[in-house]
Amino acid sequence: MNLNDMPDDVLIRLLNTASPTDVTRAKRLNKRFNQIVETFNLGKPRVREFCVESRVSSVLPTKIGRLRLGSTPTTSKRRIVVTMRRDKGVKRRERLEDPSCSNSTESANLFVQENLRRVELQEKISFDGLTLDEDFYKMLTAKKDALRHVTTISLSLCHIRLSWTQFADLLSRMTVKHLFIDFCTFDPSLISDKVLASLPHLETLQIQSRYPCFLNELTDQTLINWATNSTVPKVIQLRNGCASRITVEGIKMMIMRALSTPTPPQRAPKIDWDFGLLLEPTQSDSSLLSLLLCPGIDVKVTDDFRSRRITLTRDQFALQFFIPAPFPVEPISAAVPA
C-alpha cells in the first residue's frame, strides 16, 4: 500500500512514533504531509512547562579591560526570558529589548511566537510581566489545537487588555484545570459567569488583583453551575480586595453539594474556598444565620478592616468570606443552646 494512500489518522499515529528527523523528512514529501505535521504539531519536543518572564532592569555599561568608566549612567533594558521545562532538562532563551522603542512589544511577541513554534505545549503556560493585548491573543491562537493539552495557566504582574470574549476563547482552547491570576490589572468582566462557564474541568481558581476590584458579573449563577456539575472546584481564592455579587445562599448551596458527595475519608480532597467580599445588596440576616447554624460545621467570626470575616471549617473543608455590614452576633450565640 502506498504511504500517501493511507488515511490521516493512520499517518498521524505513524508520525507520532517517529523521530523528529523522520517527521521533518516526511514534512517535505508533499503538501498533504506538510499540512498534517503543521496542524497536529508532530515531531516537536514536548514541553511540560512554558514560562515567559519580562522585566525592565538597569544594565551596566561593558567594561573595557581595566578601564574604569566612572559615573557612566546605566541604561534600562527589557529582559525577556523564555524557560521551557522538559522531562530531560530545562532550556532557557533570553533577549534584551529597548523599552523606549515603539516596536518593542511587537518584537517581544515575535520572540515568544518563535519559541512557541518549536515546541508542543503539554501542561502549563505562565506569563509574568507581559502585556496581553489583541496582538498577543492572535499570536497564541494562530495555530489550531496548539493549546489543547494545557491544563494550567498562570498570569502574574500582567496587563490583561483582552475583552471577555477573547479571554473566554483563549481559555476554551485549553483544558483548563488550574487558573491563576496574581497581581494583574484586568477588566472585571474577564472574571464573570460567562467566562467561568466555559471551564467545565476547573479545579483551582485563584484571583489576586493588583488593586481592589468589584467583579460585578460574578454571581450565584457560577455557583449553581458548579453545584450541579459532577465536580466542584477544590480551591477558590478571591483575594486582595476582590468583591463579587455572590450571596450567602449560593455559598450554602455549594457547601451542601461538597459535603454531600460520598467520598472515603482517606481519599477526601481538601476543600479551600475564599469568596472574598460579598457585596450583593439583597442578602439577609436570616440566610446568614441559617448558614452559620449548619450542623457539624465550626464557625469563627472575626472583625477585619471595614468588614467582618466569616470562617467555616470541618475536617478537610475550609471556607471564608467577608461581609461589609455587621450582623447580629448576640442573637446567634443565644440561639445555639436552644
Coordinates of C-alpha atoms in Angstrom, one line a residue:
M1 CA 0.0 0.0 0.0
N2 CA 1.3 3.4 -0.9
L3 CA 2.0 5.6 2.1
N4 CA 0.3 8.5 0.5
D5 CA -3.0 6.5 0.2
M6 CA -3.3 6.0 4.0
P7 CA -5.9 7.9 5.9
D8 CA -4.9 10.9 8.0
D9 CA -5.5 9.2 11.4
V10 CA -3.1 6.3 10.4
L11 CA -0.4 8.8 9.3
I12 CA -0.8 10.8 12.5
R13 CA -0.2 7.6 14.6
L14 CA 2.8 6.7 12.5
L15 CA 4.4 10.1 12.7
N16 CA 3.8 10.3 16.4
T17 CA 6.0 7.3 16.9
A18 CA 8.7 8.6 14.5
S19 CA 11.8 10.6 15.5
P20 CA 11.8 14.4 14.9
T21 CA 14.3 13.9 12.0
D22 CA 11.9 11.5 10.2
V23 CA 9.0 13.8 10.8
T24 CA 11.0 16.7 9.2
R25 CA 11.7 14.5 6.2
A26 CA 8.1 13.4 5.8
K27 CA 7.0 17.0 6.0
R28 CA 9.0 17.7 2.8
L29 CA 7.3 15.0 0.8
N30 CA 4.2 16.9 -0.3
K31 CA 1.6 19.4 0.7
R32 CA -0.6 16.8 2.5
F33 CA 2.2 15.6 4.8
N34 CA 3.3 19.2 5.5
Q35 CA -0.3 20.1 6.4
I36 CA -0.7 17.1 8.8
V37 CA 2.6 17.8 10.5
E38 CA 1.9 21.5 11.0
T39 CA -1.8 21.1 12.0
F40 CA -1.1 18.5 14.7
N41 CA 2.4 19.8 15.9
L42 CA 4.1 16.5 15.1
G43 CA 7.8 15.9 15.6
K44 CA 8.3 18.7 18.1
P45 CA 9.8 18.3 21.6
R46 CA 7.1 18.2 24.3
V47 CA 7.4 20.9 26.9
R48 CA 5.7 20.3 30.3
E49 CA 6.0 24.0 31.3
F50 CA 6.4 27.1 29.1
C51 CA 7.2 30.2 31.0
V52 CA 7.8 33.8 29.8
E53 CA 9.1 36.5 32.1
S54 CA 9.6 40.1 31.2
R55 CA 11.3 42.7 33.4
V56 CA 12.8 46.1 32.9
S57 CA 16.2 46.4 34.7
S58 CA 19.3 48.6 34.6
V59 CA 22.2 47.3 32.6
L60 CA 25.7 48.5 33.5
P61 CA 28.0 49.5 30.6
T62 CA 30.5 47.0 29.4
K63 CA 34.0 47.4 31.0
I64 CA 37.0 47.6 28.6
G65 CA 39.9 45.8 30.3
R66 CA 40.9 47.7 33.4
L67 CA 39.4 50.9 32.3
R68 CA 37.1 52.5 34.8
L69 CA 34.2 54.2 33.3
G70 CA 33.5 56.3 36.5
S71 CA 30.0 57.6 36.9
T72 CA 28.7 56.5 33.5
P73 CA 24.9 56.3 33.7
T74 CA 23.2 52.9 33.3
T75 CA 20.7 52.1 30.6
S76 CA 17.3 50.5 31.1
K77 CA 16.6 47.3 29.1
R78 CA 13.7 44.9 29.0
R79 CA 14.8 41.4 29.6
I80 CA 12.6 38.7 28.2
V81 CA 13.3 35.1 29.4
V82 CA 11.6 32.1 27.9
T83 CA 12.0 28.9 30.0
M84 CA 11.0 25.5 28.7
R85 CA 10.9 22.6 31.1
R86 CA 11.1 19.1 29.7
D87 CA 11.4 15.7 31.2
K88 CA 15.1 15.6 30.3
G89 CA 16.0 19.1 31.4
V90 CA 15.4 22.9 31.1
K91 CA 16.1 25.1 28.2
R92 CA 16.3 28.9 28.6
R93 CA 16.4 31.7 26.0
E94 CA 16.8 35.4 26.6
R95 CA 16.6 38.6 24.7
L96 CA 17.2 42.3 25.6
E97 CA 14.9 44.9 24.2
D98 CA 14.9 48.7 24.4
P99 CA 11.6 49.6 26.2
S100 CA 11.6 53.1 24.7
C101 CA 11.3 51.7 21.1
S102 CA 7.9 51.9 19.6
N103 CA 8.1 48.3 18.3
S104 CA 9.4 46.7 21.5
T105 CA 6.1 45.0 22.3
E106 CA 5.8 43.6 18.7
S107 CA 9.4 42.4 18.9
A108 CA 8.7 40.6 22.2
N109 CA 5.7 38.9 20.8
L110 CA 7.7 37.7 17.8
F111 CA 10.3 36.3 20.2
V112 CA 7.7 34.4 22.2
Q113 CA 6.0 33.1 19.0
E114 CA 9.3 31.9 17.6
N115 CA 9.8 29.7 20.7
L116 CA 6.2 28.5 20.7
R117 CA 6.6 27.2 17.1
R118 CA 9.5 25.0 18.1
V119 CA 7.7 23.0 20.8
E120 CA 4.5 21.2 21.7
L121 CA 2.9 22.5 24.9
Q122 CA 1.7 19.9 27.4
E123 CA 0.7 21.0 30.8
K124 CA 1.4 24.6 31.9
I125 CA 2.0 28.0 30.5
S126 CA 2.8 31.1 32.6
F127 CA 3.3 34.7 31.7
D128 CA 5.0 37.1 34.1
G129 CA 5.2 40.9 33.5
L130 CA 3.8 40.8 30.0
T131 CA 1.0 42.8 28.2
L132 CA -1.7 40.5 26.9
D133 CA -3.4 42.5 24.2
E134 CA -5.1 41.7 21.0
D135 CA -1.8 41.0 19.1
F136 CA -0.7 38.7 21.9
Y137 CA -4.1 36.9 21.7
K138 CA -3.8 36.4 18.0
M139 CA -0.2 35.1 18.4
L140 CA -1.3 32.5 20.9
T141 CA -4.3 31.3 18.9
A142 CA -2.7 31.4 15.5
K143 CA -2.2 27.7 15.2
K144 CA -5.1 25.3 15.6
D145 CA -5.1 23.0 18.7
A146 CA -1.7 24.3 19.8
L147 CA -3.0 24.8 23.4
R148 CA -5.3 21.7 23.7
H149 CA -3.0 19.9 26.2
V150 CA -2.6 22.9 28.5
T151 CA -4.2 22.3 31.9
T152 CA -2.6 25.1 34.0
I153 CA -2.4 28.8 33.0
S154 CA -0.7 31.3 35.3
L155 CA -0.6 35.1 34.8
S156 CA 1.5 37.3 37.2
L157 CA 2.0 41.0 37.1
C158 CA 0.5 41.2 33.7
H159 CA -1.6 43.9 32.0
I160 CA -4.5 42.0 30.5
R161 CA -6.1 44.1 27.8
L162 CA -8.4 41.5 26.3
S163 CA -12.2 41.5 26.0
W164 CA -14.1 38.9 27.8
T165 CA -14.9 37.1 24.5
Q166 CA -11.2 36.9 23.6
F167 CA -10.3 35.7 27.1
A168 CA -13.1 33.1 27.1
D169 CA -12.0 31.9 23.6
L170 CA -8.4 31.7 24.7
L171 CA -9.3 29.6 27.8
S172 CA -11.7 27.4 25.8
R173 CA -8.8 26.3 23.5
M174 CA -7.2 24.7 26.6
T175 CA -8.3 22.0 29.1
V176 CA -8.1 24.4 32.0
K177 CA -8.0 22.8 35.4
H178 CA -6.0 25.4 37.3
L179 CA -6.3 29.2 36.6
F180 CA -4.0 31.7 38.5
I181 CA -4.3 35.5 38.0
D182 CA -1.9 37.2 40.5
F183 CA -1.4 40.9 40.9
C184 CA -2.6 41.7 37.3
T185 CA -4.6 44.6 36.0
F186 CA -7.6 43.5 34.1
D187 CA -11.2 44.4 33.3
P188 CA -13.6 42.9 35.9
S189 CA -15.7 41.4 33.1
L190 CA -12.9 38.8 32.5
I191 CA -13.9 37.0 35.7
S192 CA -17.6 36.6 35.1
D193 CA -20.3 33.9 34.9
K194 CA -19.9 33.7 31.1
V195 CA -16.2 33.1 31.2
L196 CA -16.2 30.6 34.0
A197 CA -19.0 28.7 32.4
S198 CA -16.5 27.8 29.6
L199 CA -14.3 26.0 32.1
P200 CA -16.0 22.7 32.9
H201 CA -12.9 21.0 34.2
L202 CA -11.8 23.8 36.6
E203 CA -10.3 22.6 39.9
T204 CA -8.4 25.6 41.1
L205 CA -9.3 29.3 40.7
Q206 CA -7.1 31.9 42.3
I207 CA -7.7 35.6 41.6
Q208 CA -5.5 38.3 43.3
S209 CA -5.9 41.6 41.6
R210 CA -3.3 44.3 41.9
Y211 CA -5.9 46.7 43.2
P212 CA -9.2 46.1 44.9
C213 CA -11.9 45.4 42.3
F214 CA -15.6 44.6 42.1
L215 CA -16.4 41.6 39.9
N216 CA -19.8 42.8 39.1
E217 CA -20.6 39.9 36.6
L218 CA -19.7 37.1 39.0
T219 CA -22.9 36.0 40.7
D220 CA -24.6 32.9 42.1
Q221 CA -25.1 31.6 38.6
T222 CA -21.5 30.4 38.6
L223 CA -22.0 28.6 42.0
I224 CA -25.2 27.0 40.6
N225 CA -23.2 25.6 37.6
W226 CA -20.5 24.3 39.9
A227 CA -23.0 22.7 42.3
T228 CA -24.9 21.0 39.5
N229 CA -21.8 19.6 37.8
S230 CA -20.2 16.3 38.7
T231 CA -17.1 18.0 40.1
V232 CA -16.8 21.1 42.3
P233 CA -13.6 23.2 42.3
K234 CA -11.5 22.3 45.3
V235 CA -9.7 25.6 45.6
I236 CA -11.4 29.0 45.1
Q237 CA -9.4 32.1 46.2
L238 CA -10.7 35.6 45.6
R239 CA -8.1 37.7 47.5
N240 CA -6.6 41.2 47.8
G241 CA -9.9 43.1 47.9
C242 CA -11.8 41.1 45.3
A243 CA -15.5 41.6 45.7
S244 CA -18.4 40.0 43.8
R245 CA -22.2 39.6 43.7
I246 CA -22.1 36.1 45.2
T247 CA -24.6 35.7 48.0
V248 CA -24.7 33.6 51.2
E249 CA -27.4 31.4 49.7
G250 CA -25.1 30.5 46.8
I251 CA -22.3 29.6 49.2
K252 CA -24.6 27.5 51.3
M253 CA -25.7 25.6 48.2
M254 CA -22.0 24.9 47.4
I255 CA -21.4 23.7 50.9
M256 CA -24.3 21.2 50.7
R257 CA -23.1 20.0 47.4
A258 CA -19.5 19.5 48.5
L259 CA -20.4 17.8 51.8
S260 CA -23.0 15.5 50.2
T261 CA -20.5 13.9 47.8
P262 CA -19.8 10.4 49.1
T263 CA -16.0 10.1 49.4
P264 CA -14.0 7.8 51.6
P265 CA -12.3 9.9 54.4
Q266 CA -8.8 8.8 53.4
R267 CA -9.4 9.9 49.8
A268 CA -11.3 13.1 50.5
P269 CA -9.6 16.1 48.9
K270 CA -9.1 19.2 50.9
I271 CA -11.5 22.0 50.0
D272 CA -10.3 25.5 50.5
W273 CA -12.6 28.3 49.5
D274 CA -12.2 32.1 49.9
F275 CA -15.1 34.0 48.3
G276 CA -13.7 37.5 49.2
L277 CA -16.1 40.3 49.9
L278 CA -19.8 39.8 49.3
L279 CA -21.4 43.0 48.1
E280 CA -24.8 41.7 46.9
P281 CA -27.3 44.1 48.5
T282 CA -30.2 41.5 48.5
Q283 CA -28.6 39.4 51.3
S284 CA -30.5 39.0 54.5
D285 CA -29.5 38.2 58.1
S286 CA -31.8 35.1 58.0
S287 CA -29.8 33.5 55.2
L288 CA -26.5 34.2 57.0
L289 CA -28.0 32.8 60.3
S290 CA -29.0 29.6 58.5
L291 CA -25.5 29.2 57.1
L292 CA -23.8 29.7 60.5
L293 CA -26.1 27.2 62.2
C294 CA -25.4 24.3 59.7
P295 CA -24.8 21.2 61.8
G296 CA -21.3 19.8 62.1
I297 CA -19.5 23.0 60.9
D298 CA -17.3 25.1 63.2
V299 CA -17.9 28.8 62.8
K300 CA -15.5 31.6 63.7
V301 CA -16.3 35.3 63.3
T302 CA -13.5 38.0 63.5
D303 CA -13.6 41.7 62.8
D304 CA -11.4 42.9 59.9
F305 CA -10.8 46.3 58.5
R306 CA -14.2 47.7 57.5
S307 CA -15.6 44.2 57.2
R308 CA -16.3 41.0 59.1
R309 CA -14.6 37.7 58.4
I310 CA -16.7 34.5 58.5
T311 CA -14.7 31.3 58.7
L312 CA -16.3 27.8 58.5
T313 CA -14.3 24.6 58.9
R314 CA -15.0 20.9 59.0
D315 CA -12.4 18.1 58.6
Q316 CA -10.9 18.6 55.1
F317 CA -13.2 21.6 54.5
A318 CA -12.3 25.3 55.0
L319 CA -14.3 28.3 53.8
Q320 CA -14.2 32.0 54.5
F321 CA -15.8 35.2 53.1
F322 CA -16.2 38.8 54.2
I323 CA -19.3 40.9 54.7
P324 CA -19.2 44.7 54.8
A325 CA -22.1 45.3 57.2
P326 CA -22.2 44.0 60.7
F327 CA -24.8 41.3 61.6
P328 CA -26.3 40.5 64.9
V329 CA -23.8 38.4 66.8
E330 CA -25.6 38.2 70.2
P331 CA -28.8 36.6 69.0
I332 CA -26.8 33.9 67.2
S333 CA -24.8 32.9 70.2
A334 CA -28.0 32.9 72.3
A335 CA -29.9 30.7 69.9
V336 CA -27.3 28.0 69.8
P337 CA -28.2 26.4 73.2
A338 CA -31.8 26.2 72.2

